[in-house]
XYZ file of C-alpha atoms in Angstrom:
706
model
C -20.116 -29.543 -11.170
C -18.288 -26.660 -9.475
C -15.235 -28.814 -8.716
C -15.101 -29.766 -12.400
C -14.952 -26.058 -13.306
C -12.242 -25.355 -10.734
C -8.649 -24.911 -11.850
C -6.060 -27.489 -10.699
C -4.285 -24.882 -8.562
C -7.600 -24.054 -6.848
C -8.285 -27.718 -6.131
C -4.761 -28.143 -4.786
C -5.081 -25.097 -2.527
C -8.424 -26.318 -1.212
C -7.032 -29.786 -0.538
C -4.036 -28.310 1.307
C -6.258 -26.071 3.444
C -8.532 -28.963 4.350
C -5.596 -31.255 5.116
C -4.009 -28.629 7.366
C -7.293 -27.978 9.179
C -7.947 -31.673 9.751
C -4.395 -32.166 11.019
C -4.901 -29.263 13.441
C -8.233 -30.743 14.538
C -6.702 -34.178 15.134
C -3.730 -32.866 17.127
C -5.976 -30.629 19.237
C -8.364 -33.462 20.011
C -5.539 -35.869 20.782
C -3.947 -33.304 23.097
C -7.241 -32.728 24.880
C -7.404 -29.023 24.111
C -10.763 -27.482 25.079
C -11.648 -25.964 21.665
C -10.067 -27.952 18.820
C -12.296 -26.262 16.234
C -10.401 -23.016 16.943
C -7.252 -24.733 15.718
C -9.110 -25.846 12.600
C -10.373 -22.308 11.967
C -6.869 -20.859 12.455
C -5.495 -23.157 9.758
C -7.917 -21.569 7.291
C -7.326 -18.000 8.480
C -3.549 -18.134 7.885
C -3.881 -20.030 4.587
C -2.461 -18.445 1.437
C -1.510 -19.775 -1.996
C 2.041 -18.525 -1.331
C 4.049 -20.554 1.182
C 6.072 -17.539 2.302
C 2.894 -15.622 3.121
C 1.618 -18.541 5.211
C 4.833 -18.656 7.200
C 4.974 -14.912 7.789
C 1.308 -14.746 8.782
C 1.920 -17.706 11.085
C 4.733 -15.900 12.890
C 2.790 -12.646 13.104
C -0.287 -14.461 14.402
C 1.683 -16.303 17.078
C 3.298 -13.075 18.249
C -0.018 -11.230 18.295
C -1.752 -14.051 20.141
C 0.974 -14.175 22.806
C 0.825 -10.413 23.393
C -2.977 -10.363 23.471
C -3.116 -13.329 25.834
C -0.622 -11.711 28.178
C -2.703 -8.520 28.242
C -5.815 -10.537 29.063
C -4.116 -12.361 31.926
C -2.995 -8.994 33.308
C -6.370 -7.249 32.991
C -9.157 -9.731 33.701
C -8.219 -11.056 37.184
C -7.438 -7.571 38.483
C -10.628 -5.933 37.167
C -13.102 -8.818 37.252
C -15.000 -7.272 40.188
C -15.439 -3.999 38.316
C -17.072 -4.935 34.968
C -17.289 -1.325 33.851
C -13.556 -0.772 34.346
C -12.736 -4.114 32.738
C -14.852 -3.227 29.715
C -13.104 0.141 29.450
C -9.659 -1.440 29.811
C -10.284 -4.084 27.146
C -11.833 -1.511 24.786
C -8.840 0.807 25.221
C -6.426 -2.077 24.645
C -8.149 -3.060 21.398
C -8.244 0.570 20.268
C -4.572 1.204 21.083
C -3.440 -1.935 19.256
C -5.589 -1.066 16.245
C -4.150 2.459 16.145
C -0.574 1.141 16.085
C -1.411 -1.496 13.465
C -2.855 1.111 11.083
C 0.395 3.074 11.184
C 2.320 0.031 9.907
C 1.065 -0.633 6.390
C 2.926 -3.930 5.985
C 1.672 -7.421 6.954
C 3.532 -6.956 10.233
C 0.601 -4.800 11.342
C -1.243 -8.086 11.877
C 0.760 -8.541 15.105
C -0.715 -5.415 16.686
C -4.235 -5.904 15.354
C -4.325 -9.519 16.560
C -2.885 -8.543 19.941
C -5.864 -6.223 20.260
C -8.803 -8.397 19.385
C -7.272 -11.557 20.908
C -7.598 -9.872 24.287
C -11.310 -9.454 23.552
C -11.733 -13.010 22.284
C -10.236 -14.400 25.487
C -11.142 -11.703 27.987
C -14.884 -11.207 27.511
C -15.867 -14.909 27.760
C -13.645 -15.201 30.858
C -15.446 -12.466 32.797
C -17.887 -14.954 34.336
C -15.021 -17.090 35.680
C -11.912 -14.898 35.961
C -10.022 -17.524 37.950
C -9.673 -19.609 34.801
C -8.440 -16.813 32.541
C -4.841 -18.058 32.562
C -5.922 -21.561 31.588
C -8.177 -20.142 28.894
C -5.414 -17.914 27.504
C -2.923 -20.784 27.541
C -5.383 -23.081 25.792
C -6.120 -20.433 23.179
C -2.404 -19.970 22.463
C -1.995 -23.731 22.170
C -4.975 -24.126 19.851
C -3.919 -21.263 17.613
C -0.337 -22.522 17.680
C -1.462 -25.982 16.560
C -3.489 -24.468 13.715
C -0.583 -22.287 12.624
C 1.941 -25.113 12.770
C -0.341 -27.432 10.802
C -0.945 -24.845 8.075
C 2.751 -23.979 7.880
C 3.802 -27.617 7.527
C 1.248 -28.513 4.886
C 1.620 -25.373 2.748
C 5.439 -25.470 3.000
C 5.901 -29.177 2.267
C 3.092 -30.108 -0.130
C 3.753 -28.565 -3.564
C 4.807 -25.211 -2.055
C 4.317 -22.114 -4.178
C 6.974 -19.560 -3.311
C 6.562 -15.819 -3.150
C 9.666 -15.497 -5.332
C 8.261 -16.413 -8.755
C 5.132 -14.323 -8.216
C 7.120 -11.318 -7.011
C 9.660 -11.611 -9.828
C 6.833 -11.743 -12.367
C 5.378 -8.545 -10.911
C 8.792 -6.889 -10.863
C 9.326 -7.747 -14.520
C 5.865 -6.454 -15.351
C 6.558 -3.173 -13.519
C 9.903 -2.754 -15.279
C 8.168 -3.434 -18.593
C 5.446 -0.887 -17.788
C 8.082 1.739 -16.977
C 9.906 0.980 -20.222
C 6.700 1.236 -22.273
C 5.795 4.492 -20.554
C 9.244 5.897 -21.396
C 8.921 4.882 -25.032
C 5.415 6.343 -25.160
C 6.774 9.674 -23.936
C 9.689 9.774 -26.375
C 7.672 8.583 -29.369
C 4.916 11.085 -28.626
C 7.492 13.857 -28.732
C 8.719 12.640 -32.113
C 5.178 12.713 -33.474
C 4.459 16.173 -32.024
C 7.615 17.548 -33.629
C 6.724 16.068 -37.004
C 9.805 13.840 -37.085
C 9.441 10.040 -37.231
C 11.289 7.946 -34.664
C 14.710 6.679 -35.623
C 14.668 3.686 -37.925
C 16.568 1.606 -35.399
C 13.645 1.704 -32.980
C 11.226 -1.251 -32.877
C 8.481 -0.980 -35.456
C 5.840 -2.119 -32.987
C 6.688 0.456 -30.312
C 3.759 2.493 -28.959
C 3.100 5.851 -30.499
C 0.019 7.224 -28.820
C 1.290 8.375 -25.449
C -0.704 11.571 -25.573
C -3.930 9.569 -25.543
C -2.937 7.138 -22.801
C -5.138 7.527 -19.748
C -3.414 9.010 -16.701
C -4.877 6.321 -14.474
C -3.315 3.596 -16.606
C 0.142 5.135 -16.420
C 0.065 5.934 -12.739
C -1.086 2.386 -12.001
C 2.662 1.727 -11.907
C 2.757 3.637 -8.615
C 0.130 1.313 -7.124
C 2.068 -1.704 -8.383
C 5.246 -0.469 -6.676
C 3.421 0.054 -3.371
C 1.784 -3.383 -3.581
C 5.141 -5.009 -4.234
C 6.662 -3.261 -1.219
C 3.976 -4.898 0.925
C 4.329 -8.262 -0.797
C 8.098 -8.303 -0.316
C 7.556 -8.315 3.464
C 6.981 -12.053 3.057
C 10.351 -12.578 1.329
C 12.380 -13.575 4.430
C 9.893 -16.424 4.956
C 9.874 -17.654 1.356
C 10.809 -21.165 0.241
C 12.796 -20.002 -2.812
C 16.297 -18.512 -3.050
C 14.695 -15.091 -3.485
C 14.474 -14.856 0.300
C 18.164 -13.895 0.323
C 17.553 -10.926 -2.003
C 15.300 -8.833 0.237
C 17.583 -5.775 0.259
C 18.062 -5.992 -3.521
C 14.317 -6.246 -4.161
C 13.632 -3.247 -1.917
C 16.360 -1.283 -3.712
C 14.732 -2.153 -7.042
C 11.432 -0.830 -5.704
C 13.234 2.406 -4.827
C 14.607 2.765 -8.366
C 11.171 2.168 -9.865
C 9.741 4.758 -7.473
C 12.328 7.278 -8.677
C 11.337 6.621 -12.287
C 7.680 7.636 -11.826
C 8.258 11.359 -11.043
C 11.117 11.414 -13.548
C 8.861 10.142 -16.330
C 6.184 12.667 -15.403
C 8.825 15.428 -15.483
C 10.309 14.357 -18.833
C 6.883 14.184 -20.406
C 5.956 17.629 -19.108
C 9.231 19.217 -20.239
C 8.864 17.757 -23.728
C 5.344 19.148 -23.968
C 6.513 22.559 -22.743
C 9.356 22.578 -25.276
C 6.985 21.585 -28.079
C 4.866 24.626 -27.169
C 7.856 26.941 -27.651
C 8.953 25.603 -31.035
C 10.019 22.524 -33.001
C 12.558 20.084 -31.568
C 16.055 20.614 -32.922
C 17.535 17.659 -34.883
C 20.340 17.210 -32.353
C 17.809 16.889 -29.532
C 15.619 14.552 -31.555
C 18.626 12.321 -32.222
C 19.358 12.326 -28.495
C 15.768 11.323 -27.645
C 15.858 8.581 -30.280
C 19.101 7.158 -28.899
C 17.762 7.135 -25.336
C 14.583 5.430 -26.534
C 16.586 2.882 -28.523
C 18.697 1.974 -25.484
C 15.672 1.685 -23.191
C 13.771 -0.382 -25.789
C 16.496 -3.030 -25.601
C 15.339 -3.899 -22.080
C 17.492 -6.355 -20.157
C 19.713 -6.895 -23.176
C 20.763 -3.218 -23.148
C 24.499 -2.546 -22.954
C 25.290 -0.826 -19.596
C 28.258 0.954 -21.190
C 25.886 2.915 -23.409
C 24.245 4.445 -20.338
C 27.444 6.278 -19.435
C 27.816 7.436 -23.044
C 24.236 8.721 -23.112
C 24.748 10.669 -19.890
C 27.941 12.195 -21.270
C 26.115 13.289 -24.430
C 23.269 14.766 -22.378
C 25.772 16.664 -20.245
C 27.412 18.065 -23.368
C 24.061 18.873 -24.960
C 22.737 20.785 -21.943
C 22.919 24.543 -22.675
C 24.917 26.918 -20.513
C 23.119 29.246 -18.149
C 23.528 32.981 -18.411
C 21.769 36.184 -17.394
C 19.791 36.196 -20.650
C 18.882 32.490 -20.616
C 15.468 32.087 -22.218
C 12.715 29.818 -20.969
C 13.428 27.313 -23.747
C 17.097 27.174 -22.726
C 16.176 26.475 -19.105
C 13.673 23.807 -20.164
C 16.348 22.098 -22.254
C 18.729 22.168 -19.289
C 16.008 20.704 -17.112
C 15.209 18.013 -19.687
C 18.884 17.030 -19.990
C 19.156 16.566 -16.228
C 15.918 14.597 -15.929
C 16.794 12.359 -18.879
C 20.220 11.664 -17.378
C 18.615 10.766 -14.051
C 16.109 8.528 -15.874
C 18.918 6.730 -17.710
C 20.692 6.193 -14.380
C 17.532 4.823 -12.752
C 16.957 2.454 -15.683
C 20.587 1.311 -15.599
C 20.485 0.626 -11.848
C 17.146 -1.175 -12.166
C 18.516 -3.491 -14.841
C 21.673 -4.143 -12.837
C 19.655 -4.996 -9.727
C 17.357 -7.269 -11.715
C 20.352 -9.123 -13.185
C 21.903 -9.405 -9.723
C 18.689 -10.920 -8.370
C 18.788 -13.502 -11.137
C 22.406 -14.266 -10.268
C 21.497 -14.866 -6.622
C 18.673 -17.159 -7.710
C 21.366 -19.225 -9.470
C 23.720 -19.384 -6.499
C 25.650 -16.097 -6.443
C 26.275 -14.263 -3.187
C 23.590 -11.655 -2.403
C 24.399 -7.967 -2.065
C 22.949 -5.545 0.479
C 22.337 -2.221 -1.278
C 20.844 0.574 0.842
C 17.078 0.864 0.597
C 14.129 2.592 2.187
C 11.952 1.144 4.908
C 8.159 1.053 4.455
C 7.844 3.033 7.691
C 9.000 6.114 5.746
C 5.870 6.046 3.598
C 2.515 7.783 4.082
C 0.852 7.532 7.484
C -2.457 8.992 8.580
C -2.543 9.348 12.355
C -5.931 11.064 12.275
C -7.737 8.263 10.463
C -5.984 5.677 12.630
C -7.265 7.512 15.697
C -10.810 7.627 14.313
C -10.718 3.896 13.603
C -9.474 3.194 17.125
C -12.183 5.412 18.615
C -14.897 3.642 16.615
C -13.680 0.247 17.838
C -13.626 1.393 21.467
C -17.133 2.897 21.322
C -18.615 -0.167 19.585
C -17.107 -2.470 22.207
C -18.260 -0.281 25.091
C -21.801 -0.056 23.671
C -22.031 -3.845 23.474
C -20.571 -4.200 26.971
C -23.111 -1.729 28.364
C -26.003 -3.699 26.854
C -24.519 -6.976 28.093
C -24.032 -5.701 31.656
C -27.473 -4.072 31.876
C -29.397 -7.065 30.522
C -27.304 -9.847 32.038
C -27.492 -11.667 28.689
C -25.770 -15.073 29.152
C -24.386 -15.061 25.600
C -23.658 -11.330 25.606
C -19.887 -11.780 25.759
C -19.870 -12.574 22.037
C -21.238 -9.124 21.119
C -18.293 -6.916 22.248
C -15.893 -9.649 21.208
C -17.095 -9.690 17.593
C -17.692 -5.934 17.463
C -13.981 -5.499 18.103
C -13.096 -8.107 15.487
C -15.285 -6.439 12.839
C -13.876 -2.961 13.551
C -10.310 -4.272 13.330
C -10.720 -6.392 10.205
C -11.931 -3.577 7.956
C -10.266 -0.513 9.494
C -8.064 0.112 6.445
C -11.062 0.868 4.207
C -12.470 4.345 3.624
C -15.971 2.995 4.202
C -15.840 -0.258 6.199
C -19.630 -0.563 6.526
C -20.264 -2.450 3.231
C -17.572 -4.950 4.193
C -19.059 -5.384 7.674
C -22.547 -5.861 6.251
C -21.090 -8.343 3.769
C -19.526 -10.161 6.696
C -22.951 -10.279 8.356
C -24.610 -11.486 5.149
C -22.267 -14.397 4.604
C -22.372 -15.248 8.301
C -26.155 -15.500 7.982
C -25.831 -17.598 4.853
C -23.624 -19.962 6.812
C -26.302 -20.418 9.474
C -28.289 -23.187 7.694
C -25.088 -25.121 7.039
C -23.915 -24.564 10.610
C -27.286 -25.593 12.016
C -27.328 -28.737 9.885
C -23.883 -29.727 11.112
C -24.341 -28.956 14.779
C -27.909 -30.237 15.163
C -27.970 -33.152 12.709
C -24.515 -34.284 11.647
C -22.306 -33.951 14.734
C -24.611 -35.857 17.100
C -24.328 -38.834 14.725
C -20.516 -38.629 14.417
C -18.626 -40.990 16.721
C -15.094 -41.038 15.305
C -12.507 -38.722 13.867
C -12.672 -40.444 10.476
C -16.433 -39.890 10.275
C -15.938 -36.242 11.247
C -13.441 -35.726 8.410
C -15.808 -37.292 5.881
C -18.691 -35.179 7.173
C -16.759 -31.899 6.981
C -15.084 -32.563 3.612
C -17.929 -31.580 1.203
C -18.512 -28.104 2.638
C -14.915 -27.163 3.409
C -13.409 -28.487 0.185
C -15.983 -26.488 -1.769
C -15.303 -23.321 0.237
C -11.563 -23.833 -0.197
C -11.952 -23.536 -3.975
C -13.642 -20.153 -3.538
C -10.898 -19.074 -1.107
C -8.344 -19.700 -3.863
C -10.031 -17.022 -6.016
C -9.159 -13.422 -5.077
C -12.637 -12.163 -5.999
C -14.377 -14.552 -3.580
C -11.673 -15.079 -0.945
C -13.175 -12.771 1.690
C -16.717 -14.081 1.369
C -15.590 -17.713 1.427
C -13.395 -17.142 4.484
C -16.341 -15.470 6.245
C -18.441 -18.549 5.464
C -15.711 -20.813 6.849
C -15.375 -18.755 10.033
C -19.151 -18.784 10.476
C -19.317 -22.577 10.308
C -16.178 -23.205 12.353
C -17.137 -20.790 15.132
C -20.532 -22.463 15.403
C -18.948 -25.909 15.469
C -17.048 -24.698 18.522
C -20.324 -25.184 20.426
C -19.543 -28.881 20.086
C -16.402 -28.211 22.145
C -18.499 -26.918 25.053
C -21.230 -29.553 24.674
C -23.793 -26.840 23.923
C -25.742 -28.592 21.185
C -29.232 -27.284 22.020
C -31.158 -24.907 19.807
C -31.318 -22.214 22.496
C -27.526 -21.971 22.792
C -27.193 -21.961 19.020
C -29.728 -19.143 18.603
C -28.291 -17.148 21.510
C -24.782 -17.339 20.131
C -25.951 -16.324 16.672
C -27.892 -13.319 17.995
C -24.893 -12.180 20.032
C -22.661 -12.368 16.946
C -25.139 -10.344 14.909
C -25.470 -7.770 17.695
C -21.715 -7.268 17.679
C -21.543 -6.876 13.910
C -24.491 -4.466 13.852
C -22.968 -2.341 16.631
C -19.691 -2.213 14.702
C -21.488 -1.148 11.518
C -23.573 1.555 13.235
C -20.670 3.101 15.151
C -18.368 2.899 12.139
C -20.969 4.616 9.971
C -21.263 7.443 12.501
C -17.584 7.970 13.335
C -15.280 6.356 10.837
C -16.891 6.249 7.376
C -15.546 8.674 4.757
C -15.914 8.803 0.987
C -13.176 8.606 -1.637
C -13.157 12.338 -2.605
C -12.924 13.370 1.049
C -10.028 10.989 1.594
C -8.277 12.248 -1.541
C -8.581 15.850 -0.327
C -7.284 14.807 3.083
C -4.221 13.160 1.542
C -3.489 16.238 -0.549
C -3.852 18.424 2.535
C -1.443 16.154 4.423
C 0.999 16.378 1.505
C 0.766 20.185 1.585
C 1.427 20.225 5.319
C 4.493 18.088 4.706
C 5.660 20.545 2.034
C 5.428 23.318 4.630
C 7.523 21.265 7.054
C 10.105 20.506 4.368
C 10.367 24.158 3.316
C 11.029 25.228 6.914
C 13.164 22.260 7.956
C 16.779 23.031 8.919
C 18.124 20.086 6.906
C 17.409 18.806 3.418
C 15.392 15.564 3.281
C 16.771 12.684 1.221
C 15.575 12.795 -2.386
C 14.974 9.048 -2.423
C 12.696 9.255 0.606
C 10.716 12.126 -0.883
C 10.394 10.333 -4.215
C 9.174 7.125 -2.563
C 6.596 9.053 -0.548
C 5.380 10.865 -3.678
C 4.862 7.564 -5.476
C 3.189 6.046 -2.423
C 0.727 8.920 -2.167
C -0.025 8.726 -5.885
C -0.692 5.002 -5.432
C -3.145 5.767 -2.632
C -4.827 8.626 -4.483
C -5.412 7.065 -7.896
C -7.919 4.359 -6.853
C -9.854 6.902 -4.830
C -10.044 9.328 -7.731
C -11.133 6.493 -10.005
C -13.962 5.600 -7.619
C -14.955 9.191 -6.879
C -18.425 10.029 -8.151
C -17.438 13.570 -9.027
C -17.920 15.608 -12.142
C -15.273 14.914 -14.818
C -13.878 18.434 -14.573
C -13.482 18.099 -10.790
C -11.696 14.775 -11.161
C -9.479 16.249 -13.880
C -8.576 19.148 -11.584
C -7.822 16.716 -8.772
C -5.571 14.678 -11.058
C -3.759 17.848 -12.044
C -3.313 18.672 -8.389
C -1.191 15.527 -8.046
C 1.538 17.631 -9.691
C 1.867 19.348 -6.315
C 3.191 16.137 -4.812
C 6.357 16.475 -6.893
C 7.162 19.900 -5.401
C 8.719 18.139 -2.419
C 11.467 16.816 -4.681
C 12.368 20.321 -5.793
C 12.284 21.637 -2.224
C 14.684 18.863 -1.202
C 17.057 19.804 -4.023
C 16.949 23.524 -3.239
C 17.317 22.950 0.497
C 20.461 20.932 -0.208
C 21.865 23.679 -2.470
C 21.117 26.583 -0.125
C 24.519 26.557 1.667
C 26.327 26.882 -1.690
C 23.991 29.343 -3.429
C 22.817 31.780 -0.747
C 26.319 33.185 -0.074
C 26.408 34.011 -3.806
C 23.324 36.240 -3.531
C 20.505 33.807 -4.460
C 17.645 34.190 -1.923
C 16.597 30.540 -1.655
C 15.524 31.004 1.964
C 13.041 33.692 0.933
C 11.589 31.431 -1.745
C 11.263 28.486 0.640
C 9.493 30.671 3.182
C 7.146 31.956 0.460
C 6.421 28.331 -0.490
C 5.670 27.469 3.133
C 3.357 30.469 3.467
C 1.622 29.571 0.192
C 0.898 25.977 1.161
C -0.062 26.977 4.688
C -2.809 29.136 3.222
C -4.107 26.629 0.669
C -7.428 25.197 1.736
C -7.759 21.415 1.687
C -10.738 21.731 -0.641
C -8.808 23.653 -3.312
C -8.223 21.600 -6.439
C -5.661 23.698 -8.300
C -3.119 26.459 -7.991
C -3.901 29.595 -9.928
C -1.322 32.217 -10.846
C -4.178 34.740 -10.745
C -4.723 34.284 -6.988
C -2.823 36.680 -4.678
C -0.815 33.841 -3.160
C -0.139 32.372 -6.588
C 0.974 35.721 -8.033
C 3.388 36.284 -5.180
C 4.847 32.782 -5.374
C 5.195 32.896 -9.174
C 6.963 36.259 -8.967
C 9.278 34.928 -6.248
C 10.045 31.839 -8.344
C 10.881 33.928 -11.410
C 12.979 36.320 -9.355
C 14.960 33.467 -7.820
C 15.434 31.877 -11.230
C 16.773 35.185 -12.601
C 19.162 35.358 -9.668
C 20.439 31.869 -10.415
C 20.902 32.683 -14.098
C 22.787 35.917 -13.305
C 25.100 34.151 -10.843
C 25.770 31.063 -12.986
C 29.292 30.376 -14.177
C 32.657 29.942 -12.527
C 32.866 27.712 -9.467
C 29.871 25.619 -8.646
C 28.490 25.736 -12.183
C 26.797 22.380 -11.724
C 25.022 23.641 -8.623
C 23.601 26.580 -10.580
C 22.340 24.250 -13.300
C 20.730 21.954 -10.716
C 19.083 24.915 -8.984
C 17.773 26.309 -12.285
C 16.387 22.891 -13.233
C 14.689 22.515 -9.831
C 13.158 25.993 -10.075
C 11.928 25.345 -13.615
C 10.385 22.054 -12.505
C 8.689 23.728 -9.575
C 7.305 26.420 -11.856
C 5.889 23.834 -14.257
C 4.409 21.724 -11.462
C 2.775 24.615 -9.622
C 1.810 26.865 -12.549
C 1.642 24.771 -15.743
C -0.575 27.313 -17.515
C 1.365 30.422 -16.530
C 3.013 32.562 -19.207
C 6.577 31.488 -20.041
C 9.380 32.757 -17.842
C 11.137 35.903 -19.057
C 14.786 36.628 -18.223
C 14.054 40.221 -17.189
C 10.971 41.609 -15.423
C 10.746 44.484 -17.903
C 10.085 42.078 -20.767
C 7.450 40.219 -18.793
C 5.557 43.463 -18.263
């Protein structure tokens, strides 16, 4: 009945997984490898609906297995006579590898994580007979290699599904989301000003941007971060998109630039609406920008240059008496021009990707590396510490009791701590792992105690395994049930490995099961005590880390690259939004936290001002004093604070310094370097809006403000 309800793609994926696992099982048995069921299990672990993901995971798994095996061969023979030291060495190895893996947020982290727990998988069972550790490590590499090769062949040759089409679909969806967000912003301004959008704009364009939920809009940031991770598989893809890796990464960068730009444009339009109606010339400009963006991929690139020229001409001139509205219009003109440029470059890159897919030569535009994005060394260290303590606790119990099956406890404690270390609270996932492992016990017991003793040929074994594994493969094809189904598969396959060692008695089965459960329970208990955090705490930690980075940027001798800062802002927003959505906090607290995300954009303005300091400071503008005030302000902000207040002493001082610097820029504007003055004024106005959105409007002279 279930197979009738399954989709064709799910049935195909299940059939491919089962075929790959049976091929791995056959080759392992024919080669006389000691544990052929490990090869079968590996074929399921590296399986993915996307052929490129299978191939990349295969390479990462081979590399991790080789490194972990080498570490085991180095540690076990030399420390076999000192079980306490060996336990400490293996625990430290797993912890160190886990720490490094958590700092690399791409699929490549699998190399380090696997290098860690592979040492435990091989090392702990080899303690009783250390002389055979090299043979065991070699056999494990061979078995895993057979499983990986089988999965790679089957998923790459049998109706392969490339990463390319899926990634292109997500790219197009992200570009469409950015375009709709832009139109929402520009249409909302038309409605607020009482003027209808230009008649040339599409009649079905959105017109309720002011009511759109912030979480929905900023979901674009999460999509960009997810695509950065997904594109790691591109070099291993089966489609022509594998040659466009640099272009795809560059497109991600342009989309990342658009997120803070859209937030800035929306805020400036709202601030202008609060100071008076939109002038007809500005409304016409907004309508023309919206019209060009609404055309999507059919937009004429030549119009982008014309729009930027009009925005440059429309931007007001700075002067000593420049009012707040004038500065906001200057800021808006610059942000709109940058948004038009980002849209133009995104469309050009997307067209170039299409051209490569049809045989054109690929380009190599500069792009950011994922290593430049957010890292949390503290949480990585806590995860590593939890893994080490859980392993050592299991080792201590094993050594003190002399439990024959005790090696499985530290082995699986390390696996559980590594698998779920990226979660804020890994305990529910670990307990879920335990639950589905227990649910697999009756099936495992039926196979190992009833079915396998009656199987006398490979063909019979395939027929016996097919019902359970084909059914589980269908669930693995569904994202919502993938993890639970894979846990079920691992539970059955690891138990079937008892067949490899001829341990088919009930005592061995029960002992092995209890050791597995002991490892999982130890991992859950230690993780709960050391590693578990909730979503609000993690959100506050990320904001505190962002503030510390702002302090570093304000005091840095060189200006950071705007593209890097923008990408990190978007990445942090992507990490924060799901946590704020899950936070069980009062609505006003969550609203304040969402508002505090505005702080993340301050880094962009610091980068701009830091770059302008050599040109502006000799002309009497004290940018260094402002940057030091910013550093002092963010150094004194507590991690638990949810908003900046101009009424606080630190806020009053920073707001006064901002206004004073802005007056200095306005007084010095004109003559040489006029563009630099305009850029500085726009950056200062943006910083003022991001830090103090509810402050009274800027006044050109302090006397008026009093």
